[in-house]
CSV table of C-alpha atoms in Angstrom, one decimal:
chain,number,residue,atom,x,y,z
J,532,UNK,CA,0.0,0.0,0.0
J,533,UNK,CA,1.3,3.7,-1.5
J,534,UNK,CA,1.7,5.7,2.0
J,535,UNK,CA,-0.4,8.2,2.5
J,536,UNK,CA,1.5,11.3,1.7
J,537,UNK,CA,2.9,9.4,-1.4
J,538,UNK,CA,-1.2,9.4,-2.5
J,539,UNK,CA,-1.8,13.1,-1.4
J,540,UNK,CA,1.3,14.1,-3.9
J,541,UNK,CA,-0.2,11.9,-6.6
J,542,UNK,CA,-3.9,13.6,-6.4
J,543,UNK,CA,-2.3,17.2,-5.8
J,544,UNK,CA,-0.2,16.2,-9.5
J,545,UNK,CA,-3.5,14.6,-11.0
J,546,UNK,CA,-5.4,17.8,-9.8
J,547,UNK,CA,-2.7,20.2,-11.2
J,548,UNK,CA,-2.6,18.3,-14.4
J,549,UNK,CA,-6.2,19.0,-15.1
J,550,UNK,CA,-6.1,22.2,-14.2
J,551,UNK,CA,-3.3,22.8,-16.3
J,552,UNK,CA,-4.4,20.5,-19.7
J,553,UNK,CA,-7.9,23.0,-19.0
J,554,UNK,CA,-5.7,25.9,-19.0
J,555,UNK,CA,-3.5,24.7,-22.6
J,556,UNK,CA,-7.1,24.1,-24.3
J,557,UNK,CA,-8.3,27.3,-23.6
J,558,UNK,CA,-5.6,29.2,-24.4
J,559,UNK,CA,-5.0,27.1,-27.6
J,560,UNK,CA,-8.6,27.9,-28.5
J,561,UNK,CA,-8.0,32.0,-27.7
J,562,UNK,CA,-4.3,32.4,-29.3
J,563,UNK,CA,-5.0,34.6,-32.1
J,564,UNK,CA,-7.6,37.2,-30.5
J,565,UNK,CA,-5.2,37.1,-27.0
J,566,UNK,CA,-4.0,40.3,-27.3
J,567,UNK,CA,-7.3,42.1,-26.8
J,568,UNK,CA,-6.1,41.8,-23.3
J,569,UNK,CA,-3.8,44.6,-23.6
J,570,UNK,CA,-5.5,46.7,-25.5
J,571,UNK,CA,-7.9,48.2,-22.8
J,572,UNK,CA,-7.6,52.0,-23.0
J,573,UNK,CA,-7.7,52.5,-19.3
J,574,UNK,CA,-4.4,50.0,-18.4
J,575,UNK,CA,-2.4,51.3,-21.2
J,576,UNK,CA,-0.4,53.7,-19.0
J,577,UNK,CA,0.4,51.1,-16.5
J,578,UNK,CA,0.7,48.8,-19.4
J,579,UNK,CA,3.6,51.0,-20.4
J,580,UNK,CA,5.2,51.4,-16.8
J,581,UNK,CA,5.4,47.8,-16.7
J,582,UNK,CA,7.3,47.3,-20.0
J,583,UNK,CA,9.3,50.0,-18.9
J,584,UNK,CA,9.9,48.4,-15.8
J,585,UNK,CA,10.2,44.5,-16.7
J,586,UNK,CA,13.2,45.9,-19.8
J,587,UNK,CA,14.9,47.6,-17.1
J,588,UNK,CA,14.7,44.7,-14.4
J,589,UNK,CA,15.8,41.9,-16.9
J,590,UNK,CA,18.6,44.1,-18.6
J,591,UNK,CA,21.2,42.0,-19.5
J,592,UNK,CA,20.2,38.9,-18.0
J,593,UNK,CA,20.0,35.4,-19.8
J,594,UNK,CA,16.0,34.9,-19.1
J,595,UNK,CA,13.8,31.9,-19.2
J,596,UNK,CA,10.4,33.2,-19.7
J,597,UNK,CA,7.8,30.9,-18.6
J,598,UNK,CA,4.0,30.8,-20.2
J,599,UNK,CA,5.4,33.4,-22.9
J,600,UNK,CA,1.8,33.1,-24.6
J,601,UNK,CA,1.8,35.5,-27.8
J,602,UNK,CA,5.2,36.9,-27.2
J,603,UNK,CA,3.8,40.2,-25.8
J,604,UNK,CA,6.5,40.6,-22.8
J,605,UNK,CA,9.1,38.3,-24.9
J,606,UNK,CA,9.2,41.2,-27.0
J,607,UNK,CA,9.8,43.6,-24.1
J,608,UNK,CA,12.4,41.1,-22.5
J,609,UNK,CA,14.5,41.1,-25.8
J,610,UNK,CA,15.2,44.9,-25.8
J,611,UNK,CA,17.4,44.6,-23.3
J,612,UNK,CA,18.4,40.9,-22.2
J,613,UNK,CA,21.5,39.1,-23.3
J,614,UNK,CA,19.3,36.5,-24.5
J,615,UNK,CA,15.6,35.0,-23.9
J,616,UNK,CA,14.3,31.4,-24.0
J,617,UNK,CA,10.7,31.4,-24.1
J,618,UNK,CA,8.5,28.7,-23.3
J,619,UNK,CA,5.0,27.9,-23.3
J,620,UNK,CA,3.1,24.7,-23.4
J,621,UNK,CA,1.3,25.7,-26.7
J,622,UNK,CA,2.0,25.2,-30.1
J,623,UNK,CA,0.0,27.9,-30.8
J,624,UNK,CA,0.9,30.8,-29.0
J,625,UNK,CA,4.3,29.5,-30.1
J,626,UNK,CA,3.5,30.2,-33.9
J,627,UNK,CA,1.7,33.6,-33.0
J,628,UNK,CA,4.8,34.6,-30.6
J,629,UNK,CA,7.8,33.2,-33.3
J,630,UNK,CA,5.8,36.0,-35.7
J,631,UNK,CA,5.6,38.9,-33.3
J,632,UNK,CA,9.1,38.8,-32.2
J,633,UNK,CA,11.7,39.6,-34.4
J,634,UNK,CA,14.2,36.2,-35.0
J,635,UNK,CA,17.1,38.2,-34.1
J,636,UNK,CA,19.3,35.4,-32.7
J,637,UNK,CA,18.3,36.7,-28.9
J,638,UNK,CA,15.5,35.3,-28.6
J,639,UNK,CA,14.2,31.6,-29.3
J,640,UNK,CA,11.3,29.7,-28.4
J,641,UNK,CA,10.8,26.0,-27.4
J,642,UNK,CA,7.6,23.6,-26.3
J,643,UNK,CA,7.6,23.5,-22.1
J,644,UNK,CA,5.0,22.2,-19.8
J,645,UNK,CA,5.8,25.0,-16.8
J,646,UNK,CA,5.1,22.5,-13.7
J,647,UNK,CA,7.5,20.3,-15.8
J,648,UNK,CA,10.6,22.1,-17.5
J,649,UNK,CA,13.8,19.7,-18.8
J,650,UNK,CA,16.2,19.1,-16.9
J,651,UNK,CA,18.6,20.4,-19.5
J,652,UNK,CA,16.9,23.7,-19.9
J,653,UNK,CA,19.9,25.5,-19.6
J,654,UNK,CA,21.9,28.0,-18.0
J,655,UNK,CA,20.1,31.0,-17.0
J,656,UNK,CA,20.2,34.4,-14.4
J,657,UNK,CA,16.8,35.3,-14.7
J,658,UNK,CA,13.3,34.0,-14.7
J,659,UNK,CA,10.3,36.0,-16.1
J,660,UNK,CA,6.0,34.9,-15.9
J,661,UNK,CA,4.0,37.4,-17.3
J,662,UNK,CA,0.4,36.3,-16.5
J,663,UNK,CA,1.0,32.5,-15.3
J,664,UNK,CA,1.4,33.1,-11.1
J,665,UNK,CA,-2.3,33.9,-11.0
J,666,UNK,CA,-3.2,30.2,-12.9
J,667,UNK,CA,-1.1,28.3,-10.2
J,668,UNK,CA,-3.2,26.7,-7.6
J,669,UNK,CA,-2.2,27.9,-4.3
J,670,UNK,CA,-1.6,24.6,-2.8
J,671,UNK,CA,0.9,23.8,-5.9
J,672,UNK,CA,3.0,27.5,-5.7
J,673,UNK,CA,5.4,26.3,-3.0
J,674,UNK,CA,6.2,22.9,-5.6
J,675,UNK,CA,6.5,25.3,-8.5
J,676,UNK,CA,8.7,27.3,-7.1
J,677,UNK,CA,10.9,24.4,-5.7
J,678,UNK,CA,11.0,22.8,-9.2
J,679,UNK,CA,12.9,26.7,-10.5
J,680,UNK,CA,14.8,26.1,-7.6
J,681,UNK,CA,15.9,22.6,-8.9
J,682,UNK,CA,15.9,23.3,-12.5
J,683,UNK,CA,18.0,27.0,-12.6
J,684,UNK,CA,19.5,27.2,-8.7
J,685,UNK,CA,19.9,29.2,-6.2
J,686,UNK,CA,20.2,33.3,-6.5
J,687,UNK,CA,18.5,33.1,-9.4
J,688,UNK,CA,16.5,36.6,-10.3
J,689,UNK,CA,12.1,35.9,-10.1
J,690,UNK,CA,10.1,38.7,-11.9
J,691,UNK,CA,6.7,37.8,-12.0
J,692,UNK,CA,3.8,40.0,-13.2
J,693,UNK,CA,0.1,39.8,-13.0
J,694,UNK,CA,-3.6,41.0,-12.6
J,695,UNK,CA,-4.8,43.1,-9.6
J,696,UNK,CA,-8.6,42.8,-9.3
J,697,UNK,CA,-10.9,45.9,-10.2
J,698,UNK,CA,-14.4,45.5,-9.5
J,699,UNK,CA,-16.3,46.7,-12.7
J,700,UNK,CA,-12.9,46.0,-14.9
J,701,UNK,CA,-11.9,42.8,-14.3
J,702,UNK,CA,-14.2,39.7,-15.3
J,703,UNK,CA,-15.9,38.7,-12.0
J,704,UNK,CA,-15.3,35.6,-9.5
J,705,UNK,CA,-17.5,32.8,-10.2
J,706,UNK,CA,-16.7,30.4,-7.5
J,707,UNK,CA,-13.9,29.7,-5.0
J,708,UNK,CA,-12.9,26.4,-4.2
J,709,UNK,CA,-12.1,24.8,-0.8
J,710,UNK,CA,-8.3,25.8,-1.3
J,711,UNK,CA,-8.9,29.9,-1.7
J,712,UNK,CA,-8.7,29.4,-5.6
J,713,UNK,CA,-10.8,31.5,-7.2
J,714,UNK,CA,-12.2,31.1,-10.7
J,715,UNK,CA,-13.7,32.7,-13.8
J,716,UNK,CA,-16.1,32.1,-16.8
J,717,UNK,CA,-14.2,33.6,-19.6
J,718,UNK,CA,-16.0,32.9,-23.3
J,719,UNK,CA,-13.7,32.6,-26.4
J,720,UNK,CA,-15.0,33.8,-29.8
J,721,UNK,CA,-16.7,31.3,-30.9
J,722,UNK,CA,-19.1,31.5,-27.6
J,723,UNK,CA,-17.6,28.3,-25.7
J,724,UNK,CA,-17.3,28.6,-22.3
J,725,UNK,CA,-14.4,28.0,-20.4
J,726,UNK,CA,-14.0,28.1,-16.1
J,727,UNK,CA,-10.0,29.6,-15.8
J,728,UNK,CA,-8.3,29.4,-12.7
J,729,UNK,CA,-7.7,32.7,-11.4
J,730,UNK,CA,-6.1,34.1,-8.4
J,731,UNK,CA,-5.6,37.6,-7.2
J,732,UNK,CA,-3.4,37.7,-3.7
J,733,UNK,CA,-2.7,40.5,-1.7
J,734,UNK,CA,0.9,41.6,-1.4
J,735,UNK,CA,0.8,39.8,2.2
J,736,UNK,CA,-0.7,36.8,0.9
J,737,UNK,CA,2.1,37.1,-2.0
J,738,UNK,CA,5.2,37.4,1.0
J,739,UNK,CA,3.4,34.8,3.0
J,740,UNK,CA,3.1,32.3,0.5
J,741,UNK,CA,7.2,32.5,-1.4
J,742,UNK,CA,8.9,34.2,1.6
J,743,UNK,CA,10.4,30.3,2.4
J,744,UNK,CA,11.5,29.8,-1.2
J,745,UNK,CA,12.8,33.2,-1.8
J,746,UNK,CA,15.0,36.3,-0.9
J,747,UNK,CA,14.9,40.3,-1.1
J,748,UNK,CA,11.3,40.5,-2.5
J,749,UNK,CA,10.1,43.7,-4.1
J,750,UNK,CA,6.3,44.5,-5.0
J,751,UNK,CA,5.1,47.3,-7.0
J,752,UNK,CA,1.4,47.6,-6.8
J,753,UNK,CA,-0.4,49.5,-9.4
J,754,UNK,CA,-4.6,49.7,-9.4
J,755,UNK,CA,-4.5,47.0,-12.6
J,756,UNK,CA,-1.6,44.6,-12.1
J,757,UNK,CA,1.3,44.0,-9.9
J,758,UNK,CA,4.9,43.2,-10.4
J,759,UNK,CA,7.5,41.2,-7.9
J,760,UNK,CA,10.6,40.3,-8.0
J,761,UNK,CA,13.2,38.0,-5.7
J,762,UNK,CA,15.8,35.3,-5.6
J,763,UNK,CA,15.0,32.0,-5.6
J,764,UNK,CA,16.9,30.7,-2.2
């Protein structure tokens, strides 16, 4: 008989997994009309104090970018890097990314499942997730982050950027599970329905939940996102 705790870490990767595989589908189905997302007039100016922000963070680093989607911070992250690998577990946003950004030898894209990288991913000083902390079940952060740990090392620089709640602005809650995740009915344009897993923490719920993984963590809150960034430990 499996002992218990062997059987807890097989559900909580079975759980993950769906969450995850519901995730890929959804943004597989959404690639090409993604970008709508940043084209909200009101977030534009914090829009552009993040790209400011995330080019001046990630300036000359060697960055793994995890979740890259359609490219939209890869693009940002390429200004000023040494170089950028970015990953995502779609083929699609792959294709629509490869397009966006310019194949300028600094930048290259590769297939990755983000709860399960390679072990030869390479050799990197930086780590960038525009838009994925927020999809990570709360119970599974602390195992995410220990799987960067394994995969890069230690000292390595986090940046993570996401969404802040607005009432009236953001799409609302539909349910929250018995965990604290909370999640949303989000429609692609074709009218199917998907339920996305969708957190929004509070900057002590943020330092709470990474502060045993991490080092020297910085938050800037703005009204319609947040950025952090740390070391892994």
């Amino acid at each position: 008989m499996a002992p218990a705790h062997k059987k807890m870490m097989n559900m909580t990767d079975k759980n993950q997994t769906l969450v995850t595989d519901q995730l890929a589908q959804y943004y597989a189905c959404c690639a090409q009309s993604y970008e709508r997302v940043y084209q909200i007039p009101e977030r534009q100016p914090e829009l552009a104090q993040l790209n400011e922000k995330v080019g001046e963070i990630l300036r000359g680093h060697k960055v793994l970018e995890i979740a890259c989607g359609t490219g939209y911070w890869t693009g940002t992250i390429g200004t000023s890097a040494a170089s950028v690998l970015a990953t995502d577990i779609n083929q699609e946003m792959l294709d629509v990314a490869s397009v966006r950004v310019p194949a300028d030898g600094k930048v290259e894209f590769s297939l990755a499942n983000a709860f399960d990288l390679p072990d030869a991913i390479g050799s990197f000083t930086a780590c960038f997730a525009g838009f994925w902390w927020s999809h990570v079940k709360r119970e599974d952060q602390e195992r995410f982050l220990a799987q960067l740990r394994a995969k890069l090392g230690r000292d390595v620089l986090l940046v993570l950027i996401d969404n802040s709640y607005v009432e009236g602005s953001s799409t609302s809650i539909a349910r929250t599970d018995a965990e604290g995740n909370t999640y949303q009915i989000r429609r692609i344009p074709d009218g199917t329905r998907y339920e996305v897993l969708k957190n929004f923490p509070s900057d002590s719920t943020l330092r709470k939940k990474i502060g045993s993984s991490v080092r020297e963590i910085r938050i800037l809150r703005l009204e319609y996102y947040w950025l952090l960034s740390c070391r892994l430990k």
